[in-house]
Amino acid sequence: MPPNVRELIVAGPLANVSIAYRNKSYIGDRVFPVIPNVSPKAKIARYQKGAWFRDEAVIRGPGSRAGRGGYPVDYLSISTVEYAFAKEVTDEDRRFSGNPAMGEPPLKPDQDAIEFCSEKIDLKKERIIASKILTTTWSGVSGGEDAGGLWAAGSGNTFLADVRARVETIRSNTGLKPNVLMMDFGTYNSLKEEATVLDKIKYTERGVLTKELLAAILELDEVIIGEAIYSTAKEKKDGTDFTASNIWEKNAGKGAGFLFHRPSAPGLKTPSAGYQARVNYENGQPRRTTTWRENAEHQDVYEVAEECDIVVTGADLGFLWVDTLLT
């Protein structure tokens, strides 16, 4: 429902205050890197790993030819779709906003509309990437490995041993070490109180666990925390609908963790647990913002769109744990 700007007019010290709730920590682009400017029907080449690990070089004698071989390649098809969302801005929205001296709310209707639509695209992509991670069979473990709540702070914590064991699982299966760990906020918050982890950093400057210190302990490039939420409630006319759900959990309130390999630079021939293949628009921009006038309604409409496909490209390059915090 569009806001009724007339009803938002306030007076006094509140006239220069407006409040908006939104996610500040989307991580999807850091989990599945973006391959920009691809064809809508491109293919990602996947070199079958067996050929690359066979020891086949031989001694070449004088006048003889070197041993030869090859490598099979399969292709993962990309089928991009456009995600879009639009928001109207009425003439009344503009007329009765932006002048606190007149008791009008400090809104910027046109800018707010574009940001609102952009947020919808970001949220959609975040949920799709999280769903791909939480439903894919990674490293042959269907449904993910049940951590039994043993990443929570307390006796019997298995966090360090679990991660180190699965680093070896991925390395021994692919020849590539995983270099990033993603976990939900609740699990990370509990690990900050875990004695076996804190013992590793007790001689650091502050002795307080950070994502950077945790990555160093595990010899990873990065630890990423999934904090984003979404609402499962249906829209109400008065706007009071809200039921929070954590995006980066398989089972509500129980936590999750995902260890994976992410390339330093994405590419069509570069191994990665997953990719976002994105089609650029006519002006080379990754997103398109368009606007048009609806004269009968005395309003303008703003639309934000992004065309992409989100794909798992290396199920052997990741490992999923579920129920890390509670069982």
C-alpha angles and dihedrals in degrees: 000000000000115000119255099234093194089063092049095061110121134176139220125014094348092064093091096047129090127163130210128177118213141144113271099184114056109164104177094107090054092052100043107026121221122249101201130211099015128158113263088240100037124140128225111223115226114194110211104244099219095076093052094055100045114109099228108143112121136188111269115215124210112290093007131111127251119253113266137209144152145214128239118231130199126191131227109211119226121213110181124203130191119243113200142168132182137201129191125225115199126210087244090057090060096040096053101039140070103038110095090177087068093047092257122144114258094245127144100204098188095046092042091052093054092046091048092053092045090052090055091055092047092049093048092051093045091054093046093051092046090050091051090053097044096047103038121098101241120196089350096299108125113215093005130274115295107236090193093224090292096132089070116102113271144065117335095027109167101182100115094042093047095051095045091049092052093046084063092045091058095039094051092047099045111015088239125104117226109243106184134058121196122192136165121261096251093056092047091048090054094046089059086071097042113119097210090056097041090051088066093058103033092114096049120108097271105008089226119132116241132174089253094053091046090052090050092051090053094040091239130138095233146359113212124198119212105215103151121119136188134198121248093190122110117245118271125201092238092051095237094121113120133141112165123221127177111240097207099057131086095200116034114259094356101096136226141218133202125194115193150152117254121182121235089232122022121229144154091259099037120102116242136153088242145344142207110222107203130192115215120224127239095280093047094257121138091224133036123220115191133175135193138177125247101195098185091058094039091233145110124226125216121200129189120195139176127186116209148126123227114208141172106233103171117029089174090058095068142054127200130205122190131194092026094155105033136011 
